[in-house]
Amino acid sequence: MIEALWIVILVLLSLGLVSVFIRLARGPYLPDRVIALDLISVIAMGFIVVYAVRFNQPAFLDVAIILAIISFLGTVAFAYYLEKRI
Amino acid sequence: MTLRELIVMGLMLTGAFFMFLAGIGILRMPDLFLRMSATTKVATLGVGTILLAVTLYFNDLVTTFHAVATILFIFISAPVGAHMIGRAAYFTGVPLWKGTLVNDLSGHYDPQTHQLESVSIPGLEAHMPDLRVCKVRISETSPAAGKTLAQIELRKTYGFTVLAVNRGSLVISNPDGDVRLFADDDLILIGPPELRDDLAALFGSTGEDVGEG
C-alpha cells in the first residue's frame, strides 16, 4: 500500500517535470524558457524533499533550500539582463 | 500504517498532485503571463505542502525550522521573481493571448526609461494658458451621481468641459449630454484651475492635476 503511494507521488512529480521540459524545448520566447527553468528547480526541490522523507535523511533539506536560493537568483539575473538587452 | 504516516503521505500526495498541475499549466496555458500563474501559485503551494509533510514526518525542532524557513523563502521569492520576469517579458514585447480583453499598461510605459507615466497631451498649455486638465472622482453622496451630463450643466454653471469619463477599465471619450454619471466614475475635465474648488459642491471632491496638460 505505502509502496504504491510512493510510486504515485514520484510518477506525478515526473509527469510534471516532463511537461515542463516540453515547454522548455518549445519556448517560444526566452521568458517562457526562464519560467520553465524556474519551475524545473521547484519540482526538483519537491523531489529532494520527497526523497528526504523516503530515506529518512533530514540533511537533504539543506540541498532543497540551496536550490531555492540559486533558482531565485537565476530568475532575477535572467530578468535583469533580459530587460537591459533591449 | 499509523495516523501520522497517513497524514504525511496524504500531504505529499497533494503536493505532488499540485506539482503535476503546475506542469500541465505551464504546458497548456496560452501565453506567458497565464503560464506564470501556474509556476508561481500552484508550484509554490505544491512545494509548501510537501515541506509541511516533512515537518510532520521528522517531528523535531531543527528540521521543522528548516522546512518553515524554506517555505517562507519560497513564498517571498516566487512572487518577486515572477514580477521581474513578467516585467521583462512585457518590455521585450512578448505578445498577450488573443483572448486578453484589458491591457491596462498599454501606452503608459515609456519604452526608453521603463517608467510608468500617465498619458499627457504635449504642448496643450501653450495654446490655452488659462485652462488646465484635471481629474475628479464622483463621490457616493454627490448630487451628480445618477444624472446625465446634460442635466448637471457643468459648462454653464462651472465653466468646465468633460473630455472623458473613466468607469473602471471603461473609457468614454468625448461624451455627449446623454451619458449618465455614477458614483466612483472619474471625470477628466478641462477648465480654469482657479474655479476647481467649486467642483466640490457638485462631485464631493476637488479636481487633481492630470499629467502636464
Short mmCIF file of C-alpha atoms in Angstrom, two decimals:
data_model
loop_
_atom_site.label_atom_id
_atom_site.label_comp_id
_atom_site.label_asym_id
_atom_site.label_seq_id
_atom_site.Cartn_x
_atom_site.Cartn_y
_atom_site.Cartn_z
CA MET A 1 0.00 0.00 0.00
CA ILE A 2 2.62 2.52 1.10
CA GLU A 3 4.96 1.44 -1.73
CA ALA A 4 2.18 2.10 -4.24
CA LEU A 5 1.68 5.59 -2.77
CA TRP A 6 5.40 6.35 -3.16
CA ILE A 7 5.22 5.30 -6.79
CA VAL A 8 2.14 7.51 -7.38
CA ILE A 9 3.90 10.52 -5.79
CA LEU A 10 7.08 10.06 -7.82
CA VAL A 11 5.16 9.44 -11.06
CA LEU A 12 3.10 12.62 -10.55
CA LEU A 13 6.29 14.65 -9.97
CA SER A 14 7.94 13.06 -13.02
CA LEU A 15 4.96 13.79 -15.27
CA GLY A 16 5.04 17.42 -14.12
CA LEU A 17 8.76 17.57 -14.87
CA VAL A 18 8.26 16.08 -18.36
CA SER A 19 5.60 18.67 -19.30
CA VAL A 20 7.86 21.49 -18.09
CA PHE A 21 10.69 20.09 -20.23
CA ILE A 22 8.38 20.15 -23.26
CA ARG A 23 7.65 23.84 -22.56
CA LEU A 24 11.38 24.48 -22.12
CA ALA A 25 12.11 22.94 -25.51
CA ARG A 26 9.18 24.65 -27.24
CA GLY A 27 9.64 28.19 -25.91
CA PRO A 28 8.59 30.13 -27.97
CA TYR A 29 10.12 33.16 -26.18
CA LEU A 30 13.06 33.44 -23.84
CA PRO A 31 10.91 34.41 -20.79
CA ASP A 32 8.87 31.21 -21.36
CA ARG A 33 12.09 29.22 -21.06
CA VAL A 34 13.15 31.14 -17.96
CA ILE A 35 9.91 30.37 -16.11
CA ALA A 36 10.20 26.75 -17.27
CA LEU A 37 13.69 26.55 -15.72
CA ASP A 38 12.32 28.14 -12.55
CA LEU A 39 9.55 25.55 -12.36
CA ILE A 40 12.04 22.72 -13.02
CA SER A 41 14.04 23.80 -9.98
CA VAL A 42 10.87 23.95 -7.85
CA ILE A 43 9.88 20.42 -8.94
CA ALA A 44 13.46 19.26 -8.27
CA MET A 45 13.05 20.68 -4.76
CA GLY A 46 9.88 18.62 -4.46
CA PHE A 47 11.82 15.50 -5.50
CA ILE A 48 14.61 16.20 -2.98
CA VAL A 49 12.16 16.73 -0.13
CA VAL A 50 10.21 13.58 -1.02
CA TYR A 51 13.48 11.60 -1.05
CA ALA A 52 14.42 13.13 2.33
CA VAL A 53 11.29 11.51 3.78
CA ARG A 54 11.69 8.29 1.78
CA PHE A 55 15.25 7.64 3.01
CA ASN A 56 14.82 9.35 6.39
CA GLN A 57 17.58 11.89 5.73
CA PRO A 58 16.74 15.40 7.06
CA ALA A 59 20.09 16.64 5.70
CA PHE A 60 18.62 16.58 2.18
CA LEU A 61 16.54 19.63 3.14
CA ASP A 62 19.69 21.77 3.02
CA VAL A 63 20.04 20.88 -0.65
CA ALA A 64 16.45 21.98 -1.26
CA ILE A 65 16.91 25.40 0.34
CA ILE A 66 20.17 26.00 -1.58
CA LEU A 67 18.39 25.05 -4.80
CA ALA A 68 15.60 27.53 -3.98
CA ILE A 69 18.13 30.33 -3.41
CA ILE A 70 20.07 29.58 -6.61
CA SER A 71 16.96 29.33 -8.78
CA PHE A 72 15.65 32.65 -7.38
CA LEU A 73 18.95 34.37 -8.14
CA GLY A 74 18.95 32.79 -11.59
CA THR A 75 15.46 34.08 -12.39
CA VAL A 76 16.31 37.57 -11.13
CA ALA A 77 19.52 37.65 -13.16
CA PHE A 78 17.71 36.44 -16.30
CA ALA A 79 15.01 39.09 -15.85
CA TYR A 80 17.57 41.84 -15.23
CA TYR A 81 19.63 41.11 -18.33
CA LEU A 82 16.56 40.46 -20.48
CA GLU A 83 15.34 43.95 -19.65
CA LYS A 84 18.77 45.52 -20.19
CA ARG A 85 19.22 43.83 -23.59
CA ILE A 86 16.55 45.82 -25.43
CA MET B 1 0.38 2.44 8.83
CA THR B 2 -0.06 4.91 11.67
CA LEU B 3 -2.25 8.00 11.51
CA ARG B 4 0.80 10.25 11.27
CA GLU B 5 2.16 8.29 8.31
CA LEU B 6 -1.25 8.55 6.69
CA ILE B 7 -1.30 12.36 7.05
CA VAL B 8 2.32 12.63 5.81
CA MET B 9 1.55 10.52 2.74
CA GLY B 10 -1.68 12.45 2.12
CA LEU B 11 0.11 15.81 2.24
CA MET B 12 2.89 14.59 -0.03
CA LEU B 13 0.37 13.17 -2.49
CA THR B 14 -1.46 16.53 -2.53
CA GLY B 15 1.82 18.38 -3.05
CA ALA B 16 2.90 16.06 -5.86
CA PHE B 17 -0.51 16.48 -7.49
CA PHE B 18 -0.13 20.29 -7.38
CA MET B 19 3.34 19.96 -8.97
CA PHE B 20 1.77 17.83 -11.71
CA LEU B 21 -0.91 20.51 -12.23
CA ALA B 22 1.82 23.17 -12.44
CA GLY B 23 3.49 21.14 -15.20
CA ILE B 24 0.19 20.80 -17.08
CA GLY B 25 -0.47 24.53 -16.57
CA ILE B 26 2.83 25.69 -17.99
CA LEU B 27 2.36 23.38 -20.97
CA ARG B 28 -1.28 24.18 -21.77
CA MET B 29 -1.81 27.85 -20.82
CA PRO B 30 -1.99 30.11 -23.90
CA ASP B 31 0.51 32.86 -23.08
CA LEU B 32 3.46 33.62 -20.84
CA PHE B 33 1.55 35.71 -18.34
CA LEU B 34 -1.04 32.98 -17.77
CA ARG B 35 1.70 30.33 -17.59
CA MET B 36 3.34 32.34 -14.83
CA SER B 37 0.27 31.87 -12.66
CA ALA B 38 0.87 28.11 -12.88
CA THR B 39 4.54 28.34 -11.94
CA THR B 40 4.12 30.80 -9.09
CA LYS B 41 0.86 29.88 -7.39
CA VAL B 42 0.42 26.16 -8.00
CA ALA B 43 4.06 25.13 -7.70
CA THR B 44 4.53 27.24 -4.56
CA LEU B 45 1.51 25.60 -2.97
CA GLY B 46 2.77 22.16 -4.03
CA VAL B 47 6.25 22.52 -2.59
CA GLY B 48 4.79 24.15 0.53
CA THR B 49 2.52 21.16 1.09
CA ILE B 50 5.40 18.69 0.66
CA LEU B 51 7.53 20.66 3.14
CA LEU B 52 4.62 20.61 5.59
CA ALA B 53 4.66 16.82 5.32
CA VAL B 54 8.38 16.90 6.19
CA THR B 55 7.75 18.80 9.44
CA LEU B 56 5.18 16.18 10.46
CA TYR B 57 7.37 13.24 9.47
CA PHE B 58 10.63 14.20 11.22
CA ASN B 59 8.85 15.92 14.13
CA ASP B 60 11.90 17.68 15.60
CA LEU B 61 12.65 21.35 16.08
CA VAL B 62 15.66 21.73 13.77
CA THR B 63 14.03 20.08 10.76
CA THR B 64 10.78 21.98 11.35
CA PHE B 65 12.71 25.23 11.45
CA HIS B 66 14.49 24.28 8.22
CA ALA B 67 11.24 23.44 6.46
CA VAL B 68 9.42 26.57 7.66
CA ALA B 69 12.37 28.74 6.60
CA THR B 70 12.30 27.13 3.15
CA ILE B 71 8.51 27.70 2.85
CA LEU B 72 8.90 31.36 3.86
CA PHE B 73 11.75 31.86 1.39
CA ILE B 74 9.75 30.37 -1.48
CA PHE B 75 6.63 32.35 -0.57
CA ILE B 76 8.66 35.58 -0.67
CA SER B 77 10.94 34.85 -3.63
CA ALA B 78 8.41 33.32 -6.06
CA PRO B 79 6.26 36.50 -6.46
CA VAL B 80 9.38 38.71 -6.70
CA GLY B 81 10.92 36.53 -9.41
CA ALA B 82 7.61 36.28 -11.28
CA HIS B 83 7.14 40.05 -11.15
CA MET B 84 10.63 40.68 -12.53
CA ILE B 85 10.37 38.16 -15.35
CA GLY B 86 6.84 39.36 -16.20
CA ARG B 87 8.03 42.95 -16.35
CA ALA B 88 11.00 42.00 -18.55
CA ALA B 89 8.70 39.96 -20.81
CA TYR B 90 6.26 42.87 -21.15
CA PHE B 91 9.06 45.21 -22.19
CA THR B 92 10.63 42.77 -24.65
CA GLY B 93 7.25 42.56 -26.38
CA VAL B 94 6.09 39.02 -25.57
CA PRO B 95 2.55 39.03 -27.04
CA LEU B 96 -0.56 38.63 -24.88
CA TRP B 97 -3.08 35.88 -25.53
CA LYS B 98 -5.53 36.88 -28.28
CA GLY B 99 -8.42 36.45 -25.83
CA THR B 100 -6.99 39.09 -23.45
CA LEU B 101 -9.57 41.86 -23.10
CA VAL B 102 -7.93 44.53 -20.93
CA ASN B 103 -4.32 45.70 -21.11
CA ASP B 104 -4.13 48.48 -18.54
CA LEU B 105 -0.44 49.17 -19.12
CA SER B 106 -0.80 49.71 -22.87
CA GLY B 107 0.64 53.11 -23.79
CA HIS B 108 1.50 54.01 -20.20
CA TYR B 109 5.11 52.83 -20.22
CA ASP B 110 7.94 54.91 -21.60
CA PRO B 111 9.82 52.42 -23.85
CA GLN B 112 13.17 54.19 -23.23
CA THR B 113 13.20 54.74 -19.48
CA HIS B 114 10.77 51.89 -18.49
CA GLN B 115 8.97 54.37 -16.23
CA LEU B 116 5.23 54.27 -15.66
CA GLU B 117 3.56 57.53 -16.73
CA SER B 118 0.10 58.90 -17.19
CA VAL B 119 -0.95 59.97 -20.66
CA SER B 120 -0.37 63.66 -21.37
CA ILE B 121 -1.12 65.98 -24.25
CA PRO B 122 2.17 67.72 -25.03
CA GLY B 123 2.09 71.44 -25.83
CA LEU B 124 -1.55 71.87 -24.86
CA GLU B 125 -0.73 74.59 -22.33
CA ALA B 126 0.81 76.87 -24.97
CA HIS B 127 -2.48 77.07 -26.86
CA MET B 128 -4.76 77.82 -23.90
CA PRO B 129 -2.78 79.17 -20.95
CA ASP B 130 -5.81 79.80 -18.70
CA LEU B 131 -7.13 76.21 -18.88
CA ARG B 132 -5.84 73.04 -17.18
CA VAL B 133 -6.85 69.39 -17.44
CA CYS B 134 -7.91 67.85 -14.15
CA LYS B 135 -9.45 64.65 -12.89
CA VAL B 136 -12.30 64.47 -10.37
CA ARG B 137 -13.98 61.48 -8.77
CA ILE B 138 -17.74 61.41 -8.21
CA SER B 139 -18.34 60.55 -4.56
CA GLU B 140 -21.16 58.37 -3.21
CA THR B 141 -23.08 61.37 -1.90
CA SER B 142 -22.55 63.58 -4.94
CA PRO B 143 -25.76 65.13 -6.39
CA ALA B 144 -24.33 64.43 -9.86
CA ALA B 145 -24.43 60.62 -9.40
CA GLY B 146 -27.28 59.17 -11.45
CA LYS B 147 -27.75 62.29 -13.61
CA THR B 148 -26.78 62.76 -17.25
CA LEU B 149 -24.09 65.21 -18.34
CA ALA B 150 -26.77 67.50 -19.84
CA GLN B 151 -28.65 67.64 -16.53
CA ILE B 152 -25.72 68.83 -14.40
CA GLU B 153 -24.96 71.78 -16.78
CA LEU B 154 -21.24 71.69 -15.98
CA ARG B 155 -20.16 74.15 -18.67
CA LYS B 156 -22.88 76.75 -17.96
CA THR B 157 -22.58 76.69 -14.16
CA TYR B 158 -18.90 75.91 -13.51
CA GLY B 159 -17.06 76.62 -16.77
CA PHE B 160 -15.66 73.09 -17.12
CA THR B 161 -15.87 70.78 -20.14
CA VAL B 162 -15.84 66.98 -19.84
CA LEU B 163 -13.16 65.32 -22.00
CA ALA B 164 -13.75 61.75 -20.88
CA VAL B 165 -15.50 59.56 -18.31
CA ASN B 166 -13.48 56.70 -16.80
CA ARG B 167 -15.57 53.91 -15.27
CA GLY B 168 -13.35 51.08 -14.06
CA SER B 169 -11.50 49.96 -17.18
CA LEU B 170 -14.12 51.54 -19.48
CA VAL B 171 -13.24 54.90 -21.07
CA ILE B 172 -15.96 57.07 -22.64
CA SER B 173 -14.10 59.73 -24.64
CA ASN B 174 -15.83 62.92 -25.83
CA PRO B 175 -19.08 62.00 -24.05
CA ASP B 176 -22.32 63.65 -25.21
CA GLY B 177 -25.10 65.02 -22.99
CA ASP B 178 -26.91 61.69 -22.73
CA VAL B 179 -24.07 59.92 -20.86
CA ARG B 180 -25.24 59.15 -17.34
CA LEU B 181 -22.80 59.52 -14.42
CA PHE B 182 -22.47 57.15 -11.50
CA ALA B 183 -20.68 57.24 -8.15
CA ASP B 184 -16.95 56.29 -8.41
CA ASP B 185 -16.70 57.45 -12.04
CA ASP B 186 -13.63 59.56 -12.79
CA LEU B 187 -14.25 62.64 -14.94
CA ILE B 188 -11.43 64.14 -17.00
CA LEU B 189 -12.25 67.87 -17.16
CA ILE B 190 -10.72 70.91 -18.78
CA GLY B 191 -11.34 74.33 -17.26
CA PRO B 192 -9.92 77.27 -15.29
CA PRO B 193 -7.84 75.95 -12.34
CA GLU B 194 -8.94 78.81 -10.04
CA LEU B 195 -12.56 77.59 -10.20
CA ARG B 196 -11.60 74.00 -9.39
CA ASP B 197 -12.61 74.23 -5.72
CA ASP B 198 -16.20 74.98 -6.77
CA LEU B 199 -16.46 71.44 -8.15
CA ALA B 200 -16.57 70.02 -4.63
CA ALA B 201 -20.21 71.14 -4.25
CA LEU B 202 -21.24 69.04 -7.24
CA PHE B 203 -18.94 66.00 -7.07
CA GLY B 204 -17.98 65.80 -3.41
CA SER B 205 -14.24 66.01 -4.23
CA THR B 206 -11.98 68.58 -5.83
CA GLY B 207 -10.03 68.03 -9.04
CA GLU B 208 -6.42 66.94 -9.20
CA ASP B 209 -3.90 67.55 -11.96
CA VAL B 210 -3.51 65.05 -14.76
CA GLY B 211 -0.10 64.76 -16.43
CA GLU B 212 1.32 68.01 -17.75
CA GLY B 213 -1.84 69.01 -19.70
#
